[in-house]
mmCIF file of N, CA and C in Angstrom:
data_model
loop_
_atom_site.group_PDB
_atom_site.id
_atom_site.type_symbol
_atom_site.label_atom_id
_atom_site.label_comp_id
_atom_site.label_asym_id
_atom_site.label_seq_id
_atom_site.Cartn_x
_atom_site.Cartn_y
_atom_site.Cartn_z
ATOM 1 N N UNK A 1 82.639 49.100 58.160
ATOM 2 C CA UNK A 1 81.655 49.814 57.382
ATOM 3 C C UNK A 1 81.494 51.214 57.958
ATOM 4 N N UNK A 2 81.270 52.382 57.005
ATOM 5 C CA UNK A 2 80.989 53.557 57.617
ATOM 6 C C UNK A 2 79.593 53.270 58.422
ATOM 7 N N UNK A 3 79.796 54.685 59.322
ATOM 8 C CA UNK A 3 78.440 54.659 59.941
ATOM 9 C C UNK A 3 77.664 55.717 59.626
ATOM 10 N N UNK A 4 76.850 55.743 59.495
ATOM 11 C CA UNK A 4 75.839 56.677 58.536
ATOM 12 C C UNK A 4 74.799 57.534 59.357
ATOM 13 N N UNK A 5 74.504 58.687 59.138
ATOM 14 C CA UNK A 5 73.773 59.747 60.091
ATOM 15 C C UNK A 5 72.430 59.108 60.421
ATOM 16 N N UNK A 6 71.762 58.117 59.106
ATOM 17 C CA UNK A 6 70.343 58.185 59.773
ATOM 18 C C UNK A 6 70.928 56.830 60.592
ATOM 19 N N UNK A 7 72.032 56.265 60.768
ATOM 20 C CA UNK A 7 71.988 54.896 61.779
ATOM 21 C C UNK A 7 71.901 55.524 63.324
ATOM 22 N N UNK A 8 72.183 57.013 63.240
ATOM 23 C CA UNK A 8 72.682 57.585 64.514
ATOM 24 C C UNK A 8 71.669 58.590 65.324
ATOM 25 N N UNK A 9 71.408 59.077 64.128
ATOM 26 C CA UNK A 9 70.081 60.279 64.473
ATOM 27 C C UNK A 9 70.460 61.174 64.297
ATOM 28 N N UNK A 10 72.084 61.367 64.007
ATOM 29 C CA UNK A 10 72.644 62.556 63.731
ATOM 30 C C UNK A 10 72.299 63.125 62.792
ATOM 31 N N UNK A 11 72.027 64.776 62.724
ATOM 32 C CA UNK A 11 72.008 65.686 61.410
ATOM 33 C C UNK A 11 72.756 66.267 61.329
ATOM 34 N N UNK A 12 73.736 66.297 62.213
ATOM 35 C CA UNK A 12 74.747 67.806 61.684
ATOM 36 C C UNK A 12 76.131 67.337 61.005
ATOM 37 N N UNK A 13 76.327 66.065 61.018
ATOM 38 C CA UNK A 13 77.501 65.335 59.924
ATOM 39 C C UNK A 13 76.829 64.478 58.969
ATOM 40 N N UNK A 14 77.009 64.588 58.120
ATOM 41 C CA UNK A 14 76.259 63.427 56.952
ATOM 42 C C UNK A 14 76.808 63.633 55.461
ATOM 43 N N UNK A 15 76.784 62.701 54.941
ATOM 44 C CA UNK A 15 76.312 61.647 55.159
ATOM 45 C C UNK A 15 76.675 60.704 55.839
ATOM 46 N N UNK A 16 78.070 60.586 56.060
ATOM 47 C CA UNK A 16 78.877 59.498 56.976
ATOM 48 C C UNK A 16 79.211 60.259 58.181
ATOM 49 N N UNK A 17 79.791 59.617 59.268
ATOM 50 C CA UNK A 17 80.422 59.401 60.318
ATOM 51 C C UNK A 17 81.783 58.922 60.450
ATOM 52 N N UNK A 18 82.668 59.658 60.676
ATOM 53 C CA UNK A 18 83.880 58.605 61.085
ATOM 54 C C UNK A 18 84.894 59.030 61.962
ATOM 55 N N UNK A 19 85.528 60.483 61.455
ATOM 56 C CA UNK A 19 86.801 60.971 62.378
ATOM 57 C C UNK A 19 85.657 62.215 62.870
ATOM 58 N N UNK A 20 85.865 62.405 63.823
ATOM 59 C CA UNK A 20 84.801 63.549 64.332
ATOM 60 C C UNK A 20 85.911 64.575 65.454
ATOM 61 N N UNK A 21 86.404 63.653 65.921
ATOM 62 C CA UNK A 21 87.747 64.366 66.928
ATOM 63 C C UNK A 21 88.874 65.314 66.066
ATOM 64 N N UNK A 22 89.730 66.365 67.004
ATOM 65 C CA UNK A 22 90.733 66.575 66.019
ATOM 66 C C UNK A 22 92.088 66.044 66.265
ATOM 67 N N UNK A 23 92.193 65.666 64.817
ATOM 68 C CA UNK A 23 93.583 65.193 64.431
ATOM 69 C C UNK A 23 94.635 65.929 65.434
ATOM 70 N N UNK A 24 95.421 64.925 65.877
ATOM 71 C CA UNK A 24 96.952 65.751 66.615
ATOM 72 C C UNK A 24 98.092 64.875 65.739
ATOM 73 N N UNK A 25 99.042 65.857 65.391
ATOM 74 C CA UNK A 25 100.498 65.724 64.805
ATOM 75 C C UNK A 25 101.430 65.834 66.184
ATOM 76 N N UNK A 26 102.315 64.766 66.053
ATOM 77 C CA UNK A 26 103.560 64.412 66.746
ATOM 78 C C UNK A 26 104.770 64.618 65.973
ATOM 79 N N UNK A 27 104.986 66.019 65.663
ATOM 80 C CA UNK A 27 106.058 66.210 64.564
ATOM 81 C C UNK A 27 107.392 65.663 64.504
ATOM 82 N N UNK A 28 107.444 65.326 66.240
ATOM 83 C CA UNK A 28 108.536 64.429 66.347
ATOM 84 C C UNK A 28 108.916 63.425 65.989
ATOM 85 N N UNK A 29 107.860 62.688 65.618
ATOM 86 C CA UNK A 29 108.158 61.134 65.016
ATOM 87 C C UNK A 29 107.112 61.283 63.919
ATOM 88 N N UNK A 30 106.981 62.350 63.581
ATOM 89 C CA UNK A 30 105.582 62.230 62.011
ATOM 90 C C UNK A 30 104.655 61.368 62.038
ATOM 91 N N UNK A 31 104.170 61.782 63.083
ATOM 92 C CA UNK A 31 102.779 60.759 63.270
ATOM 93 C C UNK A 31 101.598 61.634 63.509
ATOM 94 N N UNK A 32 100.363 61.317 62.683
ATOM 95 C CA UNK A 32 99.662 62.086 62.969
ATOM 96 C C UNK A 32 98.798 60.333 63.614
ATOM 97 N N UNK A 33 97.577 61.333 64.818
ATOM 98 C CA UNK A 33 96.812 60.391 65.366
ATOM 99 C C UNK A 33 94.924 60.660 65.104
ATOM 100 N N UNK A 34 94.669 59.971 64.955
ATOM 101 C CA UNK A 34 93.446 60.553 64.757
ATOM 102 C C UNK A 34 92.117 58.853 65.596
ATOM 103 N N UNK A 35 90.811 59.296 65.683
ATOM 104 C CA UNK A 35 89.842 58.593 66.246
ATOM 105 C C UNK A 35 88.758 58.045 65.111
ATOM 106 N N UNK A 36 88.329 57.022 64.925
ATOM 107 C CA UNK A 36 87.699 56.742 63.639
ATOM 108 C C UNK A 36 86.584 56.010 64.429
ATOM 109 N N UNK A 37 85.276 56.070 64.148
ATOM 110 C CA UNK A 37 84.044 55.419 64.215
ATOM 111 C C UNK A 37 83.850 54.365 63.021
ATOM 112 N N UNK A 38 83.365 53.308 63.280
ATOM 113 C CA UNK A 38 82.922 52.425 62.066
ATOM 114 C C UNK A 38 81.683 50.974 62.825
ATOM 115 N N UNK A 39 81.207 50.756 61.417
ATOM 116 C CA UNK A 39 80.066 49.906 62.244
ATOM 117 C C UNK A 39 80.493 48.793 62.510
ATOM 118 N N UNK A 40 80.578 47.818 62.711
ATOM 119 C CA UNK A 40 80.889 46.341 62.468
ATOM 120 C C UNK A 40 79.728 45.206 62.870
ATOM 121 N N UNK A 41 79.262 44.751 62.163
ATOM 122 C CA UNK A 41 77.770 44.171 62.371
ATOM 123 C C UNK A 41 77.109 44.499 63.464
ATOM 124 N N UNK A 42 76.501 45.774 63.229
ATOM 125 C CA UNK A 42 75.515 46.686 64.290
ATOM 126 C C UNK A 42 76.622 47.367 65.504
ATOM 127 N N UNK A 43 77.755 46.933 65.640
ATOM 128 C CA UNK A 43 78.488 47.171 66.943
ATOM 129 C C UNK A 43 79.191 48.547 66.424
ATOM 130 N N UNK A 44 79.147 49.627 67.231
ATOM 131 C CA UNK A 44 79.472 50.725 66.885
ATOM 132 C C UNK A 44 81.578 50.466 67.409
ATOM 133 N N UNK A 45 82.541 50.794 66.377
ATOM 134 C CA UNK A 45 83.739 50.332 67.388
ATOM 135 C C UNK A 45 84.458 51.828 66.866
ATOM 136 N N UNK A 46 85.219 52.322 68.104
ATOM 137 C CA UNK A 46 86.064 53.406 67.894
ATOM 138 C C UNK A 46 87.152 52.811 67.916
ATOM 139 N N UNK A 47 88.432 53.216 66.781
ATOM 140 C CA UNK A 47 89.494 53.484 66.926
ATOM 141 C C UNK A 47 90.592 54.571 66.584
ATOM 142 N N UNK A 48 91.923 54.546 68.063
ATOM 143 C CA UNK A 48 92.552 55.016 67.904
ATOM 144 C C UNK A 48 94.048 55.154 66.558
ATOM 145 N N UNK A 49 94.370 55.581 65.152
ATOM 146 C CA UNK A 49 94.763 55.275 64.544
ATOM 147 C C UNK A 49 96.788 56.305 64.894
ATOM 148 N N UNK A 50 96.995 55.770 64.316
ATOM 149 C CA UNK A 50 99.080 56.335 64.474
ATOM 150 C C UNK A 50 98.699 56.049 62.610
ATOM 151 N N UNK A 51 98.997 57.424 61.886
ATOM 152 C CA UNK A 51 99.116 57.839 60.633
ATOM 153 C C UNK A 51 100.373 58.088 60.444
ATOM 154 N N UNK A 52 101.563 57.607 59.530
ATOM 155 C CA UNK A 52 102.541 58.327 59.673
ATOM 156 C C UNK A 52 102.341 59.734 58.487
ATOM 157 N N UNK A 53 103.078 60.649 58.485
ATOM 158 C CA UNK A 53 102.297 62.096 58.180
ATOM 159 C C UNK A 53 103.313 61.968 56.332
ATOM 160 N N UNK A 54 104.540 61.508 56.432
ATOM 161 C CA UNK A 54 104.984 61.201 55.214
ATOM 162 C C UNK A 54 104.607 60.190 54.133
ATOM 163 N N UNK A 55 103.803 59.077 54.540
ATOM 164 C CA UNK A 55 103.169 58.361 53.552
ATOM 165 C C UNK A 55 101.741 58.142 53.356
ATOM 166 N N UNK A 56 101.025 58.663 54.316
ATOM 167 C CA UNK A 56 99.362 58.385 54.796
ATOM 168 C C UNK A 56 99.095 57.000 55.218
ATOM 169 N N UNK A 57 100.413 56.269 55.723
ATOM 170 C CA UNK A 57 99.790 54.827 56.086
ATOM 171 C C UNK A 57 100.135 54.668 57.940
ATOM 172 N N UNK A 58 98.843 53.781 57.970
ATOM 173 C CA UNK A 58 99.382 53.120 59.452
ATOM 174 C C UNK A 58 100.788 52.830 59.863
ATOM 175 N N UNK A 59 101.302 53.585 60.771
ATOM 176 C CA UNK A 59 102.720 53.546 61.587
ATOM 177 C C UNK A 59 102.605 52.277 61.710
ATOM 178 N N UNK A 60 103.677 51.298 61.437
ATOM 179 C CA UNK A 60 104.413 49.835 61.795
ATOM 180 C C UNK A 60 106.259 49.723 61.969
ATOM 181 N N UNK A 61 106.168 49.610 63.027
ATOM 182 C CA UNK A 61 105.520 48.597 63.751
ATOM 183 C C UNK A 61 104.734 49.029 64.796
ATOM 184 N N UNK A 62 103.829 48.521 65.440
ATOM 185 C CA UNK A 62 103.129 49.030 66.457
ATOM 186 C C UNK A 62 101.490 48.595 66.539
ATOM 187 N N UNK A 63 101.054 48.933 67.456
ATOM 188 C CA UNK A 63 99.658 48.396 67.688
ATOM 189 C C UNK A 63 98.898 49.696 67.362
ATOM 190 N N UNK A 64 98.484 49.885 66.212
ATOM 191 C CA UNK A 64 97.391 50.651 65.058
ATOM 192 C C UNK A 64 97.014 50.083 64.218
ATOM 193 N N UNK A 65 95.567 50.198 63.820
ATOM 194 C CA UNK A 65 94.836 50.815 65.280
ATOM 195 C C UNK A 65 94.652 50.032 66.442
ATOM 196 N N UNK A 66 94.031 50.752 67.616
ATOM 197 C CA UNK A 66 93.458 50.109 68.684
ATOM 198 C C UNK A 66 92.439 50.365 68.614
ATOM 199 N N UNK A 67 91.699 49.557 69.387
ATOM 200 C CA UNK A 67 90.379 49.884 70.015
ATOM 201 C C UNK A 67 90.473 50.585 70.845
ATOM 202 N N UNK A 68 89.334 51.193 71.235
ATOM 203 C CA UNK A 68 89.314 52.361 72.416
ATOM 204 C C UNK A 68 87.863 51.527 72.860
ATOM 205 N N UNK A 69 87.984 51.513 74.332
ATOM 206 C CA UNK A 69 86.779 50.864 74.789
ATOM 207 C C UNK A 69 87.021 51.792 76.258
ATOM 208 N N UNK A 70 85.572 51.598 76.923
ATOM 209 C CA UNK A 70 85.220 52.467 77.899
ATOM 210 C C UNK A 70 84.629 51.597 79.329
ATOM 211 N N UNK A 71 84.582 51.663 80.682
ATOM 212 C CA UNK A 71 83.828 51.402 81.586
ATOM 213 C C UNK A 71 83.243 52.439 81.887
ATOM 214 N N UNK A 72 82.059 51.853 82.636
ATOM 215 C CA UNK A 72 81.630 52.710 83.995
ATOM 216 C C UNK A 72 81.244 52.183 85.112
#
């Protein structure tokens, strides 16, 4: 599910939330990569996506998206 400005407190993107990072192209293998926000029952989850740049679909074979998860 998108995530939505008033879920966030955010005002300066709205109405949705999603790719906020910038896109990088790998012209070498036509992949563009990009970072996507989405809700998933209350759980905020980022992922990393592999676009291929000639069809607009998820690069396969391969693990896209991933999750991106963090410690501290």
């Amino acid at each position: 599910m998108p995530v939505t400005s008033s879920q966030t407190g955010c005002t300066l993107i709205q109405p949705n939330i999603s790719i906020t990072s910038t896109p990088v192209i790998d012209a070498s293998i036509g992949t563009m990569y990009v970072e996507a926000k989405s809700n998933e029952g209350g759980v905020y989850v980022h992922r990393l996506h592999a676009i291929d740049i000639a069809t607009g679909l998820e690069k396969s074979p391969g693990p896209s998206p991933v999750v991106i998860t963090a410690t501290v």
